[in-house]
Amino acid sequence: MNLNLMTAEEATFLQEKIANARHIVIVGHSRPDGDAIGSCLAWSTYLSEQFGKESVIVVPNAFPDFLHWLPGRETIIRYDKHPDEVKKLFDDTDLVFCLDFNMYSRVDEMEDVLKNAKGDLIMIDHHLGIDLNAVLKVSFPDLSSTSEIVFRIVWQMGGFETLSKKFAICDYCGMMTDTGGFTFASTRPEIFFIICQLLTKGIDKDKIYRNVFNNYSTWAIRLRGYLMSQKLNVFEDLHASYYTLTREDMKNFHFVRGDSEGLVNVPLQIKGMKCSISLREDDRIDGRIWVSLRSVDDFSVEDMAKRFFNGGGHFNASGGRLDCTMEEAVAITKKAFEYYAEQLK
C-alpha cells in the first residue's frame, strides 16, 4: 500500500532540514485537542529516536485533562504560563514545525511570537486554507488527521521500524480522537493499515480509548447530563440542534478543560438529526463564544462555520468563534439554521 504524501524532492528537503537543525520547536494550535497533542508528541519522538534531535513542544494554552496521561506530555510548555521562556525559544530556534494548524491566527495570543520566529517554518496539517509562511507545506485536507499525516511522513522516510511504543501511543491517540473513535472521516483502507502497523508496537488501543473517553469526573458526567436535559434545543423540522454552556454552568459543575469534549456529537444520535452546534462561553475572555459544529452525511458544517461563525475546518466537523453575548450567539445560530433550512430538511 502506497502511503507516500511527499515528492522525493520534498522528502529529501525535509530530511536535510531536520539533520541540519540545532534548535527545533514544535507548535500546536490554541486550545489543543487530541490530534494536536498526539501529533506533536509523536513527531517529537520521531525526531529524537530517528535523528537524535531534541525538540521543545509549545502550545498557546491549556489542553484537556484527559490527554495528560500521554507519554511526554509533561515536557510541553504553555505560552500563557511561560511567555518569556517561549519567546526566547523562538528567538533561538532555526526550525519550527507547525502541526495541526494552517494559519497564524490559530495560535491566538502567540501569533506575533510565531510570526517573528527566527527559524524556518514547516507545516504539517489537514485543514483547508493556508496562511503560514512555510518553506514546506505538507497539507492534505482529505486525510483524517494530522497524526495520520505524521505517520505517513515517517513511513515514507523509512523511520517507522525503529520507533518505540511511545510514538505509536501518541500517534494512535491523535488519529482516534480526530475521528471520534474512527466513526467519521475514517473510511479509507489506508487508515486501518496504519492502525495495524501501530499495533505491532504493542499498544493497547482499548486502554487508549478508555484513557480518553472514559476519564471524566463525577461533576463532568453531571454537567453533560444537565446540558443534554436542560440546555439542548432541538429543531425537529430542521433536523438541527444547539446547546449553550455558560460560565455559570461551569461554576455550578466545577468545570475543567475537556469536561464537554465530544458532547457536541451526542445530539447526532437523535434519529434524523443532521447538524449539532455547541456554544460555549470562554471562561477568561468576556464576550467570547467558542462554537463547535458537527454534521452527518451530505450536510457541510464547514460552509456554515465560515459563513456565520468566523471559522472553518472539515465537511462534518468544524469550529468557530464569536465575539458577542451568548444571546447574540444563539440568534446567529438560529439564523444559520434558517439559512440552510432547505439543505437541513
XYZ file of C-alpha atoms in Angstrom:
345
model
C 0.000 0.000 0.000
C 1.417 3.368 -1.046
C 1.290 5.826 1.866
C 3.638 8.408 0.365
C 2.494 12.034 0.542
C 5.603 13.988 -0.428
C 7.582 14.088 -3.616
C 11.078 12.652 -3.473
C 12.455 16.195 -3.545
C 10.248 17.258 -0.601
C 11.281 14.209 1.430
C 14.957 14.961 0.820
C 14.436 18.629 1.696
C 12.695 17.693 4.965
C 15.398 15.232 5.920
C 18.132 17.793 5.288
C 16.295 20.464 7.284
C 15.992 18.139 10.275
C 19.599 16.945 10.012
C 20.963 20.484 9.927
C 18.748 21.925 12.666
C 20.237 22.710 16.074
C 17.208 24.100 17.914
C 13.773 22.722 16.979
C 10.413 23.954 18.225
C 7.146 22.092 17.590
C 3.977 24.175 17.825
C 0.365 23.093 18.352
C -2.699 25.294 17.969
C -4.664 27.161 20.629
C -6.889 25.040 22.886
C -5.108 21.932 21.562
C -7.129 18.770 21.067
C -6.103 15.133 20.883
C -4.796 15.368 17.339
C -2.700 18.453 18.073
C -1.129 16.998 21.224
C -0.841 13.469 19.816
C 0.815 14.558 16.571
C 3.213 16.941 18.355
C 4.328 14.245 20.801
C 4.625 11.634 18.050
C 6.681 13.969 15.843
C 8.945 14.927 18.740
C 9.525 11.233 19.457
C 10.393 10.622 15.803
C 12.917 13.474 15.745
C 14.544 12.149 18.906
C 14.609 8.434 18.122
C 15.379 8.665 14.405
C 17.634 11.732 14.191
C 18.849 12.174 17.765
C 17.341 15.668 17.736
C 15.871 17.174 20.883
C 12.852 19.430 20.360
C 10.568 21.560 22.502
C 6.779 21.400 22.160
C 4.930 24.690 22.690
C 1.172 25.306 22.825
C -0.595 28.626 23.434
C -2.728 27.455 26.350
C -4.231 24.534 28.255
C -5.170 21.166 26.798
C -7.788 18.759 28.223
C -7.138 16.739 31.355
C -7.955 13.506 29.511
C -4.748 13.921 27.489
C -2.447 14.354 30.481
C -1.654 10.637 30.597
C 0.132 10.724 27.229
C 3.859 9.890 27.447
C 5.953 13.036 27.207
C 3.136 15.500 27.884
C 4.965 16.840 30.960
C 7.561 18.401 28.645
C 5.010 20.574 26.809
C 5.403 24.300 27.530
C 2.364 26.583 27.646
C 2.816 30.113 26.337
C 0.173 31.548 28.685
C 2.177 30.223 31.642
C 5.727 30.880 30.404
C 5.630 33.663 27.760
C 9.214 34.837 28.261
C 10.623 31.327 28.011
C 8.643 30.656 24.834
C 9.750 33.933 23.231
C 13.375 33.005 23.886
C 12.829 29.585 22.331
C 11.525 31.200 19.141
C 14.411 33.682 19.132
C 16.922 30.837 19.310
C 15.279 28.299 17.016
C 16.354 27.533 13.473
C 13.454 25.187 12.620
C 9.790 25.367 13.625
C 7.235 22.648 12.924
C 3.619 23.855 12.894
C 1.366 20.849 13.463
C -2.416 20.640 13.074
C -2.980 24.270 12.101
C -2.669 26.277 8.916
C -2.987 29.937 9.937
C -1.135 32.236 12.315
C -4.451 33.164 13.931
C -4.871 29.588 15.202
C -2.281 30.220 17.917
C -4.208 33.243 19.272
C -2.093 35.290 21.689
C 1.085 33.598 20.434
C 0.582 34.832 16.848
C 3.195 37.601 16.848
C 5.742 35.367 18.564
C 5.331 32.742 15.853
C 5.475 35.322 13.059
C 8.761 36.639 14.443
C 10.361 33.222 14.872
C 13.960 33.183 13.636
C 13.822 29.705 12.130
C 12.185 28.307 9.007
C 8.612 27.065 9.335
C 7.431 23.660 8.158
C 3.687 22.981 8.225
C 2.110 19.543 8.709
C -1.674 19.824 8.669
C -5.022 18.646 7.308
C -7.155 21.810 7.278
C -8.298 23.817 4.272
C -6.596 27.124 3.539
C -3.039 28.191 4.337
C -1.777 31.414 5.896
C 1.658 30.366 7.102
C 4.947 31.485 5.593
C 6.355 27.958 5.500
C 9.267 26.626 3.456
C 7.497 23.244 3.222
C 3.762 22.593 3.475
C 2.673 19.005 3.918
C -1.055 19.713 3.755
C -3.762 17.162 2.956
C -7.288 18.253 3.974
C -8.800 14.976 2.759
C -6.931 12.940 5.371
C -8.385 12.040 8.753
C -5.940 13.845 10.995
C -2.541 15.435 11.303
C -1.475 12.325 13.200
C -2.210 10.254 10.101
C -0.024 12.611 8.058
C 2.769 12.314 10.645
C 2.652 8.529 10.376
C 2.726 8.644 6.585
C 5.715 11.019 6.567
C 7.585 8.760 8.988
C 6.664 5.710 6.895
C 7.778 7.361 3.650
C 11.099 8.377 5.188
C 11.726 4.814 6.369
C 11.705 5.604 10.069
C 8.811 3.573 11.437
C 10.508 0.231 12.083
C 12.913 1.603 14.677
C 10.392 3.776 16.537
C 9.182 2.964 20.037
C 5.807 2.259 21.576
C 5.704 5.887 22.730
C 5.415 7.098 19.135
C 2.632 4.616 18.417
C 0.584 5.539 21.505
C 0.656 9.262 20.741
C 0.015 8.865 17.028
C -2.877 6.430 17.521
C -4.436 8.711 20.141
C -4.342 11.637 17.718
C -5.965 9.650 14.933
C -8.576 8.172 17.256
C -9.672 11.473 18.794
C -9.919 13.363 15.489
C -12.188 10.680 14.032
C -14.394 10.238 17.092
C -13.080 6.743 17.702
C -12.929 6.094 13.930
C -16.616 6.858 13.452
C -16.153 9.642 10.879
C -13.542 10.730 8.308
C -12.100 7.239 8.525
C -13.449 5.032 5.729
C -10.268 4.754 3.664
C -8.352 1.455 3.883
C -5.048 3.274 4.477
C -6.253 4.291 7.940
C -6.740 0.724 9.062
C -3.439 -0.347 7.548
C -1.822 2.360 9.688
C -3.674 1.098 12.773
C -2.383 -2.421 12.085
C 1.176 -1.096 11.910
C 0.810 0.881 15.155
C -0.490 -2.254 16.881
C 2.792 -4.014 16.059
C 4.437 -1.702 18.606
C 2.452 -3.336 21.397
C -0.032 -0.537 22.108
C -3.284 -1.307 23.925
C -5.831 0.512 21.758
C -8.683 -0.311 24.146
C -6.833 1.257 27.054
C -6.064 4.347 24.966
C -9.784 4.646 24.244
C -10.654 4.329 27.933
C -7.999 6.862 28.932
C -9.563 9.421 26.609
C -13.290 8.720 26.558
C -13.842 7.089 29.976
C -11.914 9.532 32.075
C -14.493 12.029 33.340
C -15.067 13.216 36.889
C -18.429 12.848 38.626
C -19.031 16.563 38.095
C -18.301 16.248 34.381
C -20.886 13.479 33.984
C -23.453 15.560 35.870
C -22.663 18.566 33.659
C -23.066 16.561 30.470
C -26.392 15.183 31.646
C -27.561 18.671 32.605
C -26.620 20.150 29.230
C -28.459 17.430 27.322
C -31.552 17.504 29.523
C -31.877 21.231 30.217
C -29.874 23.168 27.629
C -30.406 21.234 24.400
C -32.625 22.985 21.851
C -33.879 20.729 19.083
C -35.468 21.929 15.846
C -37.243 18.784 14.717
C -38.351 20.222 11.370
C -34.785 21.294 10.526
C -33.056 18.203 11.921
C -30.730 20.531 13.824
C -29.915 21.365 17.436
C -27.763 23.579 19.635
C -26.936 23.856 23.313
C -25.212 26.512 25.398
C -22.552 26.217 28.072
C -22.211 29.367 30.166
C -19.761 30.475 32.828
C -22.494 29.958 35.391
C -22.873 26.347 34.255
C -19.117 25.893 34.522
C -19.066 27.275 38.033
C -22.005 25.164 39.156
C -20.425 21.949 37.878
C -16.759 22.674 38.695
C -15.827 22.685 35.013
C -12.299 21.843 33.876
C -10.968 21.808 30.339
C -12.215 18.733 28.496
C -15.396 18.157 30.501
C -17.567 18.905 27.474
C -15.257 17.333 24.900
C -17.178 15.353 22.273
C -20.578 16.253 23.704
C -21.487 18.098 20.507
C -21.641 14.693 18.788
C -24.290 13.310 21.148
C -27.336 15.106 19.640
C -26.479 13.471 16.318
C -27.667 10.237 17.914
C -31.218 11.602 17.598
C -32.967 9.939 14.686
C -32.784 12.096 11.561
C -30.503 14.730 13.140
C -28.140 16.333 10.620
C -26.470 19.207 12.480
C -25.396 19.818 16.082
C -23.863 23.020 17.456
C -22.245 23.773 20.812
C -21.962 27.362 22.068
C -19.512 27.764 24.963
C -18.558 30.921 26.802
C -14.853 31.498 27.237
C -14.002 31.145 30.920
C -11.494 34.023 30.820
C -12.311 36.409 27.965
C -15.549 38.374 28.264
C -17.829 38.352 25.246
C -16.192 35.423 23.501
C -18.145 32.338 22.434
C -16.490 29.192 21.117
C -18.537 27.323 18.543
C -18.285 23.623 17.667
C -20.248 22.236 14.739
C -20.866 18.622 13.738
C -22.939 17.046 10.987
C -23.593 13.769 9.233
C -23.857 12.632 5.630
C -24.002 15.371 2.984
C -24.552 18.478 5.122
C -21.458 20.703 5.385
C -20.836 22.460 8.677
C -17.572 23.701 7.206
C -19.519 26.072 4.975
C -21.744 27.101 7.893
C -18.729 27.767 10.115
C -17.155 30.034 7.501
C -20.356 31.928 6.721
C -21.700 32.509 10.229
C -19.059 31.713 12.863
C -15.710 33.097 11.616
C -14.377 29.584 11.424
C -13.859 26.531 9.284
C -12.498 23.034 9.454
C -13.858 19.941 7.787
C -17.043 18.946 5.991
C -18.638 17.199 9.003
C -16.604 18.723 11.848
C -15.761 22.409 12.167
C -15.306 25.179 14.689
C -15.552 28.915 15.006
C -15.569 31.907 17.330
C -17.961 34.742 18.013
C -17.178 37.925 19.920
C -20.603 38.702 21.330
C -23.001 37.780 24.117
C -24.472 34.324 24.426
C -27.888 35.718 23.481
C -26.431 37.142 20.270
C -24.671 33.857 19.564
C -27.964 31.990 19.894
C -29.603 34.442 17.482
C -26.788 33.905 14.955
C -27.160 30.143 15.308
C -30.885 30.336 14.592
C -30.175 32.490 11.524
C -27.696 29.885 10.352
C -30.297 27.142 10.685
C -32.786 29.260 8.745
C -30.237 29.988 6.009
C -29.585 26.277 5.469
C -33.188 25.201 6.046
C -33.652 23.587 2.632
C -30.484 21.520 2.974
C -31.306 20.509 6.527
C -34.824 19.429 5.660
